[in-house]
């Protein structure tokens, strides 16, 4: 373990360089889809591993992750069994879903509404009342776009994750950790998950769009 748990980069406190692994006790690999075009159904994969290589230059960091397809759970045994069948994930033939990052881009912490206010104030050219726009704090957690590829059911497609970096520190057990959350949106039909039922009133039984919801902590590996 390093003597220093964190470092500063572009005004943010970030983890020291090294290899980090997803903490199994603090993770959620979730998703959301729609049933009958009206109601959201949430689920998650209970078993997943991830390794994050934090580089000296944070923008050169990388991520690999593996999800056990048969660990899917939505709160309904019948629905879970159907999702594991060949109609959907076909877990017997394709036991894992895999993600590999290909790049990372930093996003400004500035709230778009403040950027718009500053731009509008400049356009006024001093003709109107000056807008008192609050400054943005350097301590605001960072936002990144993690570009990568998701492989499901033997099909690989590009998927970009919108990542919120939650911060880095040393926990009470002496471990260097950092937290994060991430979201993305995919079309399940891009991965051959085509099963559906047309509704007499219009629309389909199962939504095609799936929102990915990830949250977790990563622990530095000595």
PDB file of C-alpha atoms in Angstrom:
ATOM      1  CA  UNK A   1       0.000   0.000   0.000  1.00  0.00           C
ATOM      2  CA  UNK A   2       1.212   3.493  -0.738  1.00  0.00           C
ATOM      3  CA  UNK A   3       1.714   5.970   2.089  1.00  0.00           C
ATOM      4  CA  UNK A   4      -0.513   8.440   0.228  1.00  0.00           C
ATOM      5  CA  UNK A   5      -4.141   7.567  -0.509  1.00  0.00           C
ATOM      6  CA  UNK A   6      -4.968  10.413  -2.883  1.00  0.00           C
ATOM      7  CA  UNK A   7      -3.529  13.115  -5.114  1.00  0.00           C
ATOM      8  CA  UNK A   8      -4.816  16.292  -6.735  1.00  0.00           C
ATOM      9  CA  UNK A   9      -5.610  16.576 -10.427  1.00  0.00           C
ATOM     10  CA  UNK A  10      -7.296  19.568 -12.050  1.00  0.00           C
ATOM     11  CA  UNK A  11      -8.666  20.700  -8.701  1.00  0.00           C
ATOM     12  CA  UNK A  12     -10.072  17.271  -7.812  1.00  0.00           C
ATOM     13  CA  UNK A  13      -8.942  14.751  -5.240  1.00  0.00           C
ATOM     14  CA  UNK A  14      -8.377  11.491  -7.115  1.00  0.00           C
ATOM     15  CA  UNK A  15      -6.871   8.094  -6.250  1.00  0.00           C
ATOM     16  CA  UNK A  16      -3.179   7.372  -6.617  1.00  0.00           C
ATOM     17  CA  UNK A  17      -2.165   5.381  -9.671  1.00  0.00           C
ATOM     18  CA  UNK A  18      -2.443   1.617  -9.458  1.00  0.00           C
ATOM     19  CA  UNK A  19      -4.757  -1.345  -9.856  1.00  0.00           C
ATOM     20  CA  UNK A  20      -8.195  -1.222  -8.215  1.00  0.00           C
ATOM     21  CA  UNK A  21     -10.878  -3.886  -8.004  1.00  0.00           C
ATOM     22  CA  UNK A  22     -14.604  -3.527  -7.545  1.00  0.00           C
ATOM     23  CA  UNK A  23     -15.630  -3.977  -3.913  1.00  0.00           C
ATOM     24  CA  UNK A  24     -18.152  -6.816  -3.855  1.00  0.00           C
ATOM     25  CA  UNK A  25     -19.794  -5.394  -0.727  1.00  0.00           C
ATOM     26  CA  UNK A  26     -20.391  -1.993  -2.320  1.00  0.00           C
ATOM     27  CA  UNK A  27     -21.631  -2.400  -5.851  1.00  0.00           C
ATOM     28  CA  UNK A  28     -24.787  -2.362  -7.936  1.00  0.00           C
ATOM     29  CA  UNK A  29     -24.875  -3.392 -11.591  1.00  0.00           C
ATOM     30  CA  UNK A  30     -28.440  -2.438 -12.382  1.00  0.00           C
ATOM     31  CA  UNK A  31     -30.754  -1.775 -15.275  1.00  0.00           C
ATOM     32  CA  UNK A  32     -34.211  -0.402 -15.990  1.00  0.00           C
ATOM     33  CA  UNK A  33     -36.676  -1.224 -18.756  1.00  0.00           C
ATOM     34  CA  UNK A  34     -40.390  -0.650 -19.317  1.00  0.00           C
ATOM     35  CA  UNK A  35     -43.251  -3.108 -19.085  1.00  0.00           C
ATOM     36  CA  UNK A  36     -46.418  -2.591 -21.155  1.00  0.00           C
ATOM     37  CA  UNK A  37     -44.950   0.783 -22.270  1.00  0.00           C
ATOM     38  CA  UNK A  38     -45.988   2.373 -18.972  1.00  0.00           C
ATOM     39  CA  UNK A  39     -44.239   0.986 -15.888  1.00  0.00           C
ATOM     40  CA  UNK A  40     -40.513   0.805 -15.082  1.00  0.00           C
ATOM     41  CA  UNK A  41     -39.028  -2.527 -14.046  1.00  0.00           C
ATOM     42  CA  UNK A  42     -35.656  -2.488 -12.321  1.00  0.00           C
ATOM     43  CA  UNK A  43     -33.227  -5.358 -11.968  1.00  0.00           C
ATOM     44  CA  UNK A  44     -29.584  -6.071 -11.369  1.00  0.00           C
ATOM     45  CA  UNK A  45     -26.802  -8.581 -11.805  1.00  0.00           C
ATOM     46  CA  UNK A  46     -25.700  -9.798  -8.381  1.00  0.00           C
ATOM     47  CA  UNK A  47     -22.355 -11.225  -9.511  1.00  0.00           C
ATOM     48  CA  UNK A  48     -19.809  -9.065 -11.314  1.00  0.00           C
ATOM     49  CA  UNK A  49     -16.123  -8.262 -11.170  1.00  0.00           C
ATOM     50  CA  UNK A  50     -14.214  -5.273 -12.474  1.00  0.00           C
ATOM     51  CA  UNK A  51     -10.602  -4.162 -12.574  1.00  0.00           C
ATOM     52  CA  UNK A  52      -9.708  -0.508 -12.942  1.00  0.00           C
ATOM     53  CA  UNK A  53      -6.207   0.525 -13.893  1.00  0.00           C
ATOM     54  CA  UNK A  54      -5.740   4.103 -12.694  1.00  0.00           C
ATOM     55  CA  UNK A  55      -2.875   5.652 -14.674  1.00  0.00           C
ATOM     56  CA  UNK A  56      -0.495   8.446 -13.682  1.00  0.00           C
ATOM     57  CA  UNK A  57      -2.401  10.457 -16.276  1.00  0.00           C
ATOM     58  CA  UNK A  58      -6.020   9.780 -15.211  1.00  0.00           C
ATOM     59  CA  UNK A  59      -7.221  10.134 -18.798  1.00  0.00           C
ATOM     60  CA  UNK A  60      -5.161   7.076 -19.728  1.00  0.00           C
ATOM     61  CA  UNK A  61      -6.936   4.872 -17.162  1.00  0.00           C
ATOM     62  CA  UNK A  62      -8.813   1.743 -18.245  1.00  0.00           C
ATOM     63  CA  UNK A  63     -11.572  -0.603 -17.070  1.00  0.00           C
ATOM     64  CA  UNK A  64     -12.481  -4.222 -17.723  1.00  0.00           C
ATOM     65  CA  UNK A  65     -15.570  -5.863 -16.243  1.00  0.00           C
ATOM     66  CA  UNK A  66     -17.273  -9.245 -16.357  1.00  0.00           C
ATOM     67  CA  UNK A  67     -20.899  -9.863 -15.371  1.00  0.00           C
ATOM     68  CA  UNK A  68     -22.339 -13.308 -14.683  1.00  0.00           C
ATOM     69  CA  UNK A  69     -25.484 -13.416 -16.815  1.00  0.00           C
ATOM     70  CA  UNK A  70     -27.224 -16.048 -14.646  1.00  0.00           C
ATOM     71  CA  UNK A  71     -27.029 -13.737 -11.611  1.00  0.00           C
ATOM     72  CA  UNK A  72     -29.805 -11.541 -13.023  1.00  0.00           C
ATOM     73  CA  UNK A  73     -32.588 -10.727 -10.576  1.00  0.00           C
ATOM     74  CA  UNK A  74     -35.695  -8.560 -10.940  1.00  0.00           C
ATOM     75  CA  UNK A  75     -37.736  -9.687  -7.953  1.00  0.00           C
ATOM     76  CA  UNK A  76     -39.746 -12.236  -9.958  1.00  0.00           C
ATOM     77  CA  UNK A  77     -38.544 -15.831 -10.337  1.00  0.00           C
ATOM     78  CA  UNK A  78     -40.647 -16.414 -13.455  1.00  0.00           C
ATOM     79  CA  UNK A  79     -39.384 -13.242 -15.115  1.00  0.00           C
ATOM     80  CA  UNK A  80     -35.777 -14.011 -14.186  1.00  0.00           C
ATOM     81  CA  UNK A  81     -36.082 -17.510 -15.663  1.00  0.00           C
ATOM     82  CA  UNK A  82     -37.423 -16.034 -18.897  1.00  0.00           C
ATOM     83  CA  UNK A  83     -34.620 -13.444 -19.036  1.00  0.00           C
ATOM     84  CA  UNK A  84     -32.036 -16.225 -18.698  1.00  0.00           C
ATOM     85  CA  UNK A  85     -33.628 -18.266 -21.500  1.00  0.00           C
ATOM     86  CA  UNK A  86     -32.683 -18.170 -25.215  1.00  0.00           C
ATOM     87  CA  UNK A  87     -35.421 -15.550 -25.703  1.00  0.00           C
ATOM     88  CA  UNK A  88     -33.135 -13.083 -23.962  1.00  0.00           C
ATOM     89  CA  UNK A  89     -29.659 -13.650 -22.460  1.00  0.00           C
ATOM     90  CA  UNK A  90     -29.340 -17.369 -23.255  1.00  0.00           C
ATOM     91  CA  UNK A  91     -27.059 -17.869 -20.255  1.00  0.00           C
ATOM     92  CA  UNK A  92     -26.223 -21.489 -21.089  1.00  0.00           C
ATOM     93  CA  UNK A  93     -24.500 -20.428 -24.315  1.00  0.00           C
ATOM     94  CA  UNK A  94     -23.363 -16.977 -23.196  1.00  0.00           C
ATOM     95  CA  UNK A  95     -22.565 -17.095 -19.463  1.00  0.00           C
ATOM     96  CA  UNK A  96     -21.045 -13.611 -19.216  1.00  0.00           C
ATOM     97  CA  UNK A  97     -21.487 -10.037 -20.345  1.00  0.00           C
ATOM     98  CA  UNK A  98     -18.194  -8.212 -20.757  1.00  0.00           C
ATOM     99  CA  UNK A  99     -17.170  -4.565 -20.896  1.00  0.00           C
ATOM    100  CA  UNK A 100     -13.824  -3.144 -22.005  1.00  0.00           C
ATOM    101  CA  UNK A 101     -13.068   0.564 -22.004  1.00  0.00           C
ATOM    102  CA  UNK A 102     -11.394   2.186 -24.995  1.00  0.00           C
ATOM    103  CA  UNK A 103     -10.908   5.734 -23.709  1.00  0.00           C
ATOM    104  CA  UNK A 104     -11.893   8.319 -21.135  1.00  0.00           C
ATOM    105  CA  UNK A 105     -12.786  11.993 -21.487  1.00  0.00           C
ATOM    106  CA  UNK A 106     -13.136  14.581 -18.726  1.00  0.00           C
ATOM    107  CA  UNK A 107     -16.187  16.842 -18.594  1.00  0.00           C
ATOM    108  CA  UNK A 108     -16.254  20.290 -17.048  1.00  0.00           C
ATOM    109  CA  UNK A 109     -17.815  20.553 -13.603  1.00  0.00           C
ATOM    110  CA  UNK A 110     -19.608  23.723 -14.614  1.00  0.00           C
ATOM    111  CA  UNK A 111     -23.379  23.463 -14.499  1.00  0.00           C
ATOM    112  CA  UNK A 112     -24.795  24.243 -17.982  1.00  0.00           C
ATOM    113  CA  UNK A 113     -27.256  26.782 -16.543  1.00  0.00           C
ATOM    114  CA  UNK A 114     -24.372  28.861 -15.150  1.00  0.00           C
ATOM    115  CA  UNK A 115     -22.538  28.656 -18.484  1.00  0.00           C
ATOM    116  CA  UNK A 116     -25.685  29.899 -20.239  1.00  0.00           C
ATOM    117  CA  UNK A 117     -26.046  32.747 -17.741  1.00  0.00           C
ATOM    118  CA  UNK A 118     -22.470  33.876 -18.294  1.00  0.00           C
ATOM    119  CA  UNK A 119     -22.908  33.731 -22.058  1.00  0.00           C
ATOM    120  CA  UNK A 120     -26.166  35.723 -21.870  1.00  0.00           C
ATOM    121  CA  UNK A 121     -24.524  38.325 -19.649  1.00  0.00           C
ATOM    122  CA  UNK A 122     -21.723  38.777 -22.180  1.00  0.00           C
ATOM    123  CA  UNK A 123     -24.255  39.270 -24.960  1.00  0.00           C
ATOM    124  CA  UNK A 124     -26.010  41.971 -22.954  1.00  0.00           C
ATOM    125  CA  UNK A 125     -22.780  43.978 -23.237  1.00  0.00           C
ATOM    126  CA  UNK A 126     -23.439  45.711 -19.955  1.00  0.00           C
ATOM    127  CA  UNK A 127     -26.812  47.062 -21.141  1.00  0.00           C
ATOM    128  CA  UNK A 128     -28.736  45.144 -18.512  1.00  0.00           C
ATOM    129  CA  UNK A 129     -28.317  44.382 -14.862  1.00  0.00           C
ATOM    130  CA  UNK A 130     -25.245  42.289 -14.190  1.00  0.00           C
ATOM    131  CA  UNK A 131     -26.021  38.669 -13.370  1.00  0.00           C
ATOM    132  CA  UNK A 132     -24.609  37.448 -10.086  1.00  0.00           C
ATOM    133  CA  UNK A 133     -23.546  33.956 -11.111  1.00  0.00           C
ATOM    134  CA  UNK A 134     -22.098  31.866  -8.264  1.00  0.00           C
ATOM    135  CA  UNK A 135     -18.623  30.448  -8.892  1.00  0.00           C
ATOM    136  CA  UNK A 136     -18.229  26.716  -9.309  1.00  0.00           C
ATOM    137  CA  UNK A 137     -16.349  24.881  -6.584  1.00  0.00           C
ATOM    138  CA  UNK A 138     -13.214  22.961  -7.513  1.00  0.00           C
ATOM    139  CA  UNK A 139     -14.261  20.304  -5.006  1.00  0.00           C
ATOM    140  CA  UNK A 140     -17.299  19.228  -7.036  1.00  0.00           C
ATOM    141  CA  UNK A 141     -16.900  15.533  -7.977  1.00  0.00           C
ATOM    142  CA  UNK A 142     -15.717  15.042 -11.539  1.00  0.00           C
ATOM    143  CA  UNK A 143     -17.729  13.836 -14.502  1.00  0.00           C
ATOM    144  CA  UNK A 144     -16.251  11.677 -17.217  1.00  0.00           C
ATOM    145  CA  UNK A 145     -17.317   9.836 -20.346  1.00  0.00           C
ATOM    146  CA  UNK A 146     -15.920   6.320 -20.451  1.00  0.00           C
ATOM    147  CA  UNK A 147     -15.945   5.037 -24.009  1.00  0.00           C
ATOM    148  CA  UNK A 148     -15.936   1.288 -24.447  1.00  0.00           C
ATOM    149  CA  UNK A 149     -17.419  -1.883 -25.840  1.00  0.00           C
ATOM    150  CA  UNK A 150     -20.086  -4.104 -24.303  1.00  0.00           C
ATOM    151  CA  UNK A 151     -20.334  -7.734 -25.379  1.00  0.00           C
ATOM    152  CA  UNK A 152     -23.616  -9.534 -24.714  1.00  0.00           C
ATOM    153  CA  UNK A 153     -24.887 -12.724 -26.292  1.00  0.00           C
ATOM    154  CA  UNK A 154     -21.763 -12.850 -28.442  1.00  0.00           C
ATOM    155  CA  UNK A 155     -22.380  -9.402 -29.957  1.00  0.00           C
ATOM    156  CA  UNK A 156     -20.115  -6.414 -29.302  1.00  0.00           C
ATOM    157  CA  UNK A 157     -21.310  -2.830 -29.562  1.00  0.00           C
ATOM    158  CA  UNK A 158     -19.865   0.530 -28.527  1.00  0.00           C
ATOM    159  CA  UNK A 159     -21.339   1.822 -25.262  1.00  0.00           C
ATOM    160  CA  UNK A 160     -20.327   5.087 -23.600  1.00  0.00           C
ATOM    161  CA  UNK A 161     -20.804   5.365 -19.832  1.00  0.00           C
ATOM    162  CA  UNK A 162     -21.562   8.732 -18.238  1.00  0.00           C
ATOM    163  CA  UNK A 163     -19.457   8.486 -15.084  1.00  0.00           C
ATOM    164  CA  UNK A 164     -19.723  10.555 -11.914  1.00  0.00           C
ATOM    165  CA  UNK A 165     -16.576  10.284  -9.808  1.00  0.00           C
ATOM    166  CA  UNK A 166     -17.593  10.306  -6.153  1.00  0.00           C
ATOM    167  CA  UNK A 167     -14.229  10.919  -4.482  1.00  0.00           C
ATOM    168  CA  UNK A 168     -11.217   9.081  -3.092  1.00  0.00           C
ATOM    169  CA  UNK A 169      -9.937   8.450   0.429  1.00  0.00           C
ATOM    170  CA  UNK A 170      -8.557   5.891   2.866  1.00  0.00           C
ATOM    171  CA  UNK A 171     -11.252   3.881   4.661  1.00  0.00           C
ATOM    172  CA  UNK A 172     -11.228   2.928   8.380  1.00  0.00           C
ATOM    173  CA  UNK A 173      -9.581  -0.406   7.482  1.00  0.00           C
ATOM    174  CA  UNK A 174      -6.568   1.275   5.882  1.00  0.00           C
ATOM    175  CA  UNK A 175      -7.650   0.586   2.304  1.00  0.00           C
ATOM    176  CA  UNK A 176      -7.373   3.191  -0.444  1.00  0.00           C
ATOM    177  CA  UNK A 177     -10.753   3.445  -2.151  1.00  0.00           C
ATOM    178  CA  UNK A 178     -12.734   5.598  -4.543  1.00  0.00           C
ATOM    179  CA  UNK A 179     -16.424   5.727  -5.412  1.00  0.00           C
ATOM    180  CA  UNK A 180     -18.293   6.202  -8.649  1.00  0.00           C
ATOM    181  CA  UNK A 181     -21.627   5.877 -10.414  1.00  0.00           C
ATOM    182  CA  UNK A 182     -22.353   5.506 -14.114  1.00  0.00           C
ATOM    183  CA  UNK A 183     -25.261   5.424 -16.526  1.00  0.00           C
ATOM    184  CA  UNK A 184     -25.803   4.504 -20.157  1.00  0.00           C
ATOM    185  CA  UNK A 185     -28.636   3.643 -22.515  1.00  0.00           C
ATOM    186  CA  UNK A 186     -28.692   0.743 -24.965  1.00  0.00           C
ATOM    187  CA  UNK A 187     -31.134  -0.883 -27.360  1.00  0.00           C
ATOM    188  CA  UNK A 188     -31.407  -4.548 -26.366  1.00  0.00           C
ATOM    189  CA  UNK A 189     -32.228  -5.521 -29.954  1.00  0.00           C
ATOM    190  CA  UNK A 190     -28.679  -4.485 -30.908  1.00  0.00           C
ATOM    191  CA  UNK A 191     -27.578  -7.555 -28.952  1.00  0.00           C
ATOM    192  CA  UNK A 192     -30.040  -9.996 -30.444  1.00  0.00           C
ATOM    193  CA  UNK A 193     -32.508  -9.796 -27.546  1.00  0.00           C
ATOM    194  CA  UNK A 194     -35.479  -9.605 -29.874  1.00  0.00           C
ATOM    195  CA  UNK A 195     -38.326 -11.355 -28.025  1.00  0.00           C
ATOM    196  CA  UNK A 196     -41.479  -9.282 -27.619  1.00  0.00           C
ATOM    197  CA  UNK A 197     -45.263  -9.309 -27.811  1.00  0.00           C
ATOM    198  CA  UNK A 198     -47.331  -6.756 -29.703  1.00  0.00           C
ATOM    199  CA  UNK A 199     -50.114  -5.214 -27.633  1.00  0.00           C
ATOM    200  CA  UNK A 200     -53.625  -4.889 -29.039  1.00  0.00           C
ATOM    201  CA  UNK A 201     -53.709  -1.293 -27.811  1.00  0.00           C
ATOM    202  CA  UNK A 202     -50.430  -0.527 -29.558  1.00  0.00           C
ATOM    203  CA  UNK A 203     -46.834  -0.813 -28.498  1.00  0.00           C
ATOM    204  CA  UNK A 204     -44.984  -3.819 -27.128  1.00  0.00           C
ATOM    205  CA  UNK A 205     -44.883  -5.815 -23.915  1.00  0.00           C
ATOM    206  CA  UNK A 206     -41.191  -5.238 -23.161  1.00  0.00           C
ATOM    207  CA  UNK A 207     -39.404  -1.974 -23.898  1.00  0.00           C
ATOM    208  CA  UNK A 208     -36.499  -2.038 -26.320  1.00  0.00           C
ATOM    209  CA  UNK A 209     -34.501   0.632 -24.507  1.00  0.00           C
ATOM    210  CA  UNK A 210     -32.553  -0.422 -21.426  1.00  0.00           C
ATOM    211  CA  UNK A 211     -31.036   2.094 -19.034  1.00  0.00           C
ATOM    212  CA  UNK A 212     -27.882   0.919 -17.291  1.00  0.00           C
ATOM    213  CA  UNK A 213     -27.341   2.042 -13.691  1.00  0.00           C
ATOM    214  CA  UNK A 214     -24.003   1.310 -12.015  1.00  0.00           C
ATOM    215  CA  UNK A 215     -22.689   2.329  -8.590  1.00  0.00           C
ATOM    216  CA  UNK A 216     -19.752   1.101  -6.599  1.00  0.00           C
ATOM    217  CA  UNK A 217     -16.467   1.445  -4.802  1.00  0.00           C
ATOM    218  CA  UNK A 218     -13.056   0.260  -5.942  1.00  0.00           C
ATOM    219  CA  UNK A 219     -10.250  -0.881  -3.633  1.00  0.00           C
ATOM    220  CA  UNK A 220      -6.548  -0.440  -4.335  1.00  0.00           C
ATOM    221  CA  UNK A 221      -4.655  -3.697  -4.791  1.00  0.00           C
ATOM    222  CA  UNK A 222      -1.174  -3.893  -3.189  1.00  0.00           C
TER     223      UNK A 222
END
